[in-house]
Tab-separated table of C-alpha atoms in Angstrom:
chain	number	residue	atom	x	y	z
A	1	MET	CA	130.658	155.426	99.572
A	2	ASN	CA	127.214	156.692	100.155
A	3	HIS	CA	128.486	158.187	103.363
A	4	VAL	CA	131.506	159.421	102.514
A	5	LYS	CA	132.048	163.499	101.957
A	6	TRP	CA	133.679	164.834	98.452
A	7	SER	CA	135.449	168.718	99.282
A	8	LYS	CA	134.358	170.789	96.198
A	9	SER	CA	138.226	169.937	95.255
A	10	GLU	CA	137.514	166.617	95.255
A	11	LYS	CA	134.214	167.033	93.306
A	12	LYS	CA	136.624	168.116	90.349
A	13	ILE	CA	139.381	165.923	90.197
A	14	ALA	CA	136.114	162.943	90.236
A	15	ARG	CA	134.880	164.561	87.248
A	16	GLU	CA	138.149	165.382	85.474
A	17	ALA	CA	139.171	161.479	85.878
A	18	PHE	CA	135.542	159.939	84.991
A	19	GLU	CA	135.810	162.922	81.769
A	20	LYS	CA	139.418	161.311	80.800
A	21	ALA	CA	138.285	157.805	81.022
A	22	TYR	CA	135.476	158.741	79.198
A	23	GLU	CA	137.181	160.233	76.368
A	24	ARG	CA	139.682	157.666	75.956
A	25	GLU	CA	137.038	154.953	75.795
A	26	CYS	CA	134.664	156.806	72.505
A	27	SER	CA	138.466	157.497	70.998
A	28	TYR	CA	139.614	153.939	71.186
A	29	LEU	CA	135.795	152.614	70.581
A	30	ALA	CA	135.952	155.664	67.508
A	31	GLY	CA	138.846	153.552	66.100
A	32	ARG	CA	137.146	150.088	66.558
A	33	ILE	CA	133.636	151.547	64.626
A	34	ARG	CA	136.166	153.359	62.048
A	35	GLU	CA	137.869	149.857	61.633
A	36	LYS	CA	134.693	147.976	60.774
A	37	ALA	CA	133.213	150.696	58.941
A	38	ASN	CA	135.789	150.799	56.248
A	39	GLN	CA	135.980	146.144	56.024
A	40	ILE	CA	132.121	146.620	55.337
A	41	LYS	CA	132.089	144.407	52.212
A	42	LYS	CA	128.413	142.654	52.380
A	43	PRO	CA	124.752	144.220	53.540
A	44	GLU	CA	124.886	141.790	56.470
A	45	GLU	CA	127.867	143.849	57.526
A	46	ILE	CA	125.935	147.221	57.875
A	47	TRP	CA	123.352	145.316	60.466
A	48	GLU	CA	126.687	143.926	62.194
A	49	LEU	CA	127.632	147.086	62.889
A	50	ARG	CA	124.418	148.362	63.945
A	51	ASP	CA	124.175	145.476	66.175
A	52	PHE	CA	127.945	146.303	67.819
A	53	LEU	CA	127.339	149.909	68.163
A	54	THR	CA	123.840	149.540	69.739
A	55	GLU	CA	125.520	147.519	72.676
A	56	LYS	CA	128.308	149.977	73.265
A	57	SER	CA	126.194	152.544	72.929
A	58	LYS	CA	123.845	150.315	76.447
A	59	GLU	CA	127.389	149.316	77.608
A	60	VAL	CA	128.813	152.961	77.802
A	61	ASP	CA	125.849	154.657	78.810
A	62	GLU	CA	125.952	151.673	82.292
A	63	LYS	CA	128.576	152.466	83.412
A	64	TYR	CA	129.627	155.758	83.281
A	65	ASP	CA	127.480	156.442	86.160
A	66	TYR	CA	128.281	159.372	87.688
A	67	ARG	CA	126.970	159.044	91.227
A	68	TYR	CA	128.826	159.524	94.795
A	69	SER	CA	127.066	156.840	95.836
A	70	VAL	CA	128.649	154.023	93.517
A	71	LEU	CA	131.516	156.089	92.231
A	72	ASP	CA	133.785	153.801	93.524
A	73	PHE	CA	132.667	151.282	91.908
A	74	VAL	CA	133.075	153.352	88.399
A	75	PHE	CA	136.632	154.137	88.894
A	76	ALA	CA	137.542	150.685	90.149
A	77	ARG	CA	136.094	148.871	86.855
A	78	LEU	CA	137.815	152.290	84.214
A	79	ILE	CA	141.289	151.553	86.248
A	80	LYS	CA	140.173	147.664	86.091
A	81	ASP	CA	139.104	148.102	81.650
A	82	GLY	CA	142.690	150.494	81.601
A	83	TRP	CA	140.797	154.096	80.851
A	84	LEU	CA	141.196	154.927	84.193
A	85	GLU	CA	144.848	155.740	86.522
A	86	TYR	CA	145.508	155.461	89.803
A	87	ALA	CA	147.507	158.727	89.316
A	88	ASP	CA	143.771	160.752	87.681
A	89	LEU	CA	142.880	159.944	90.825
A	90	GLU	CA	145.862	161.694	92.767
A	91	GLY	CA	143.717	164.070	95.333
A	92	LEU	CA	140.850	162.356	97.075
A	93	THR	CA	141.432	160.689	100.385
A	94	GLU	CA	143.572	157.887	100.992
A	95	GLU	CA	139.718	156.525	102.994
A	96	LYS	CA	138.787	156.864	98.913
A	97	ILE	CA	141.827	155.559	96.790
A	98	GLU	CA	141.930	152.755	99.564
A	99	GLN	CA	138.220	151.767	98.620
A	100	VAL	CA	138.936	151.822	94.987
A	101	LYS	CA	141.536	149.308	95.329
A	102	SER	CA	139.564	146.798	97.922
A	103	LEU	CA	136.848	146.909	95.268
A	104	LEU	CA	139.475	145.762	92.717
A	105	ARG	CA	140.986	143.411	94.591
A	106	PHE	CA	137.780	142.040	95.474
A	107	SER	CA	137.429	141.285	92.104
A	108	GLU	CA	140.607	140.128	91.130
A	109	SER	CA	140.276	137.037	93.527
A	110	ASN	CA	136.852	136.617	91.997
A	111	SER	CA	137.650	136.650	88.408
A	112	ASP	CA	138.341	133.498	86.593
A	113	GLY	CA	141.732	134.995	84.108
B	1	MET	CA	98.668	143.599	43.217
B	2	ASN	CA	96.467	141.217	45.596
B	3	HIS	CA	94.727	138.734	42.410
B	4	VAL	CA	97.760	138.675	39.736
B	5	LYS	CA	99.320	135.426	38.581
B	6	TRP	CA	103.442	135.343	39.128
B	7	SER	CA	105.178	133.356	36.896
B	8	LYS	CA	108.048	130.892	37.757
B	9	SER	CA	110.095	133.468	35.492
B	10	GLU	CA	108.045	136.268	36.241
B	11	LYS	CA	109.586	135.765	40.356
B	12	LYS	CA	112.722	135.195	39.606
B	13	ILE	CA	112.933	138.528	37.703
B	14	ALA	CA	111.217	139.835	40.845
B	15	ARG	CA	113.443	138.379	43.172
B	16	GLU	CA	116.773	139.414	41.139
B	17	ALA	CA	115.147	142.968	40.139
B	18	PHE	CA	114.526	143.581	44.292
B	19	GLU	CA	117.599	141.749	45.292
B	20	LYS	CA	120.493	144.368	43.342
B	21	ALA	CA	118.062	147.317	44.712
B	22	TYR	CA	119.522	146.423	48.110
B	23	GLU	CA	122.839	145.716	47.280
B	24	ARG	CA	122.815	149.331	45.880
B	25	GLU	CA	121.455	151.032	48.576
B	26	CYS	CA	123.207	148.444	50.884
B	27	SER	CA	126.706	150.095	48.594
B	28	TYR	CA	125.259	154.183	49.233
B	29	LEU	CA	124.379	153.326	52.827
B	30	ALA	CA	128.277	151.838	53.357
B	31	GLY	CA	129.783	154.453	52.111
B	32	ARG	CA	127.922	157.260	53.757
B	33	ILE	CA	128.482	155.132	57.433
B	34	ARG	CA	132.645	155.294	56.017
B	35	GLU	CA	132.676	158.947	55.637
B	36	LYS	CA	130.583	159.364	58.790
B	37	ALA	CA	132.954	156.915	61.088
B	38	ASN	CA	136.118	158.443	59.701
B	39	GLN	CA	134.827	161.722	60.833
B	40	ILE	CA	134.222	161.367	63.909
B	41	LYS	CA	136.024	163.925	66.877
B	42	LYS	CA	134.214	163.648	69.585
B	43	PRO	CA	132.029	160.799	72.044
B	44	GLU	CA	128.505	162.549	70.668
B	45	GLU	CA	129.090	161.749	67.193
B	46	ILE	CA	129.294	157.755	67.496
B	47	TRP	CA	126.263	157.966	69.067
B	48	GLU	CA	124.606	160.020	66.183
B	49	LEU	CA	126.085	157.060	63.924
B	50	ARG	CA	124.119	154.567	65.917
B	51	ASP	CA	120.605	156.990	65.765
B	52	PHE	CA	121.914	156.818	61.985
B	53	LEU	CA	122.276	153.385	61.665
B	54	THR	CA	119.208	152.967	64.260
B	55	GLU	CA	116.894	154.385	61.993
B	56	LYS	CA	118.567	153.329	58.435
B	57	SER	CA	118.212	149.912	59.265
B	58	LYS	CA	114.787	150.312	60.283
B	59	GLU	CA	114.195	152.118	57.011
B	60	VAL	CA	115.573	149.312	55.272
B	61	ASP	CA	113.601	146.723	56.921
B	62	GLU	CA	110.319	148.608	56.181
B	63	LYS	CA	110.916	149.313	52.554
B	64	TYR	CA	112.265	145.608	51.593
B	65	ASP	CA	109.276	143.488	52.446
B	66	TYR	CA	108.908	141.094	49.605
B	67	ARG	CA	105.549	140.123	49.853
B	68	TYR	CA	104.011	139.545	45.709
B	69	SER	CA	100.483	141.062	47.155
B	70	VAL	CA	102.951	144.602	47.629
B	71	LEU	CA	105.659	143.907	45.007
B	72	ASP	CA	104.088	146.696	43.031
B	73	PHE	CA	104.261	149.436	45.660
B	74	VAL	CA	107.825	147.493	46.537
B	75	PHE	CA	109.012	148.132	43.105
B	76	ALA	CA	107.887	152.038	42.484
B	77	ARG	CA	109.070	153.358	45.555
B	78	LEU	CA	112.894	151.950	45.006
B	79	ILE	CA	112.540	153.293	41.514
B	80	LYS	CA	112.092	156.266	42.697
B	81	ASP	CA	114.287	156.741	45.300
B	82	GLY	CA	117.290	155.252	42.448
B	83	TRP	CA	118.139	151.901	43.470
B	84	LEU	CA	116.029	149.962	40.541
B	85	GLU	CA	115.518	150.924	37.100
B	86	TYR	CA	112.420	149.773	34.704
B	87	ALA	CA	115.235	147.759	32.210
B	88	ASP	CA	115.556	146.043	35.846
B	89	LEU	CA	111.726	144.568	35.379
B	90	GLU	CA	112.073	143.456	31.287
B	91	GLY	CA	110.645	140.094	31.726
B	92	LEU	CA	107.180	141.199	33.604
B	93	THR	CA	104.279	141.503	32.084
B	94	GLU	CA	102.681	144.600	31.197
B	95	GLU	CA	99.955	144.029	33.816
B	96	LYS	CA	102.502	144.784	35.898
B	97	ILE	CA	104.609	147.497	34.557
B	98	GLU	CA	102.046	149.083	33.497
B	99	GLN	CA	100.808	148.688	37.456
B	100	VAL	CA	104.209	150.479	38.861
B	101	LYS	CA	104.502	153.330	36.136
B	102	SER	CA	100.814	154.243	37.230
B	103	LEU	CA	101.996	153.934	41.151
B	104	LEU	CA	104.829	156.128	40.511
B	105	ARG	CA	102.409	158.651	38.525
B	106	PHE	CA	99.903	159.044	41.392
B	107	SER	CA	103.741	159.654	43.651
B	108	GLU	CA	104.655	162.270	41.248
B	109	SER	CA	101.414	164.495	41.549
B	110	ASN	CA	101.128	164.487	44.614
B	111	SER	CA	104.384	164.565	45.777
B	112	ASP	CA	105.441	168.912	46.882
B	113	GLY	CA	108.296	169.320	45.617
């Protein structure tokens, strides 16, 4: 969406949706960390948790990229992963919503499962 | 202790002491991780736990160096940090125990507190 314009109110909606997804994903992640931490019995499991955190941290860093030029891809992925709903994007132009839907359809048609 | 000889039985004692200290330190570390994990309220605290684990992992890696040439330093540090007791080293030659004690005295005489 490189040349698409974002109004002030759309920017606010986008930012809120983005942050909501981030909060949801981090909250789920915190639950998994707690679970893993409470199950540590052997030293190796400490280092496994370290690896898990390092990996997840990279994944989250890459995924949550708030640049308007890539936001359609970001939103499509967040919807696909279940951290965002179309309802969170209400107020964006039809063009933007359609672009997100197209990306999701494309992704689904190319997925294995 | 570069040119000091280690008998078979001493190697066994050293290895067991080393592993006992490692188990004790990791068990304490697991407790701290559990505590931190159970207190996560905000996303930032996930990344703080990641940093904590990365740092501790490096620290443990550096500290637990099982080479006979540096084992006196390793044991002195583990005693200083409270993960090992002299009783765990029982059976090593007097020379080796004395070397560990000298290192500890040296370290204490040079510490700030």
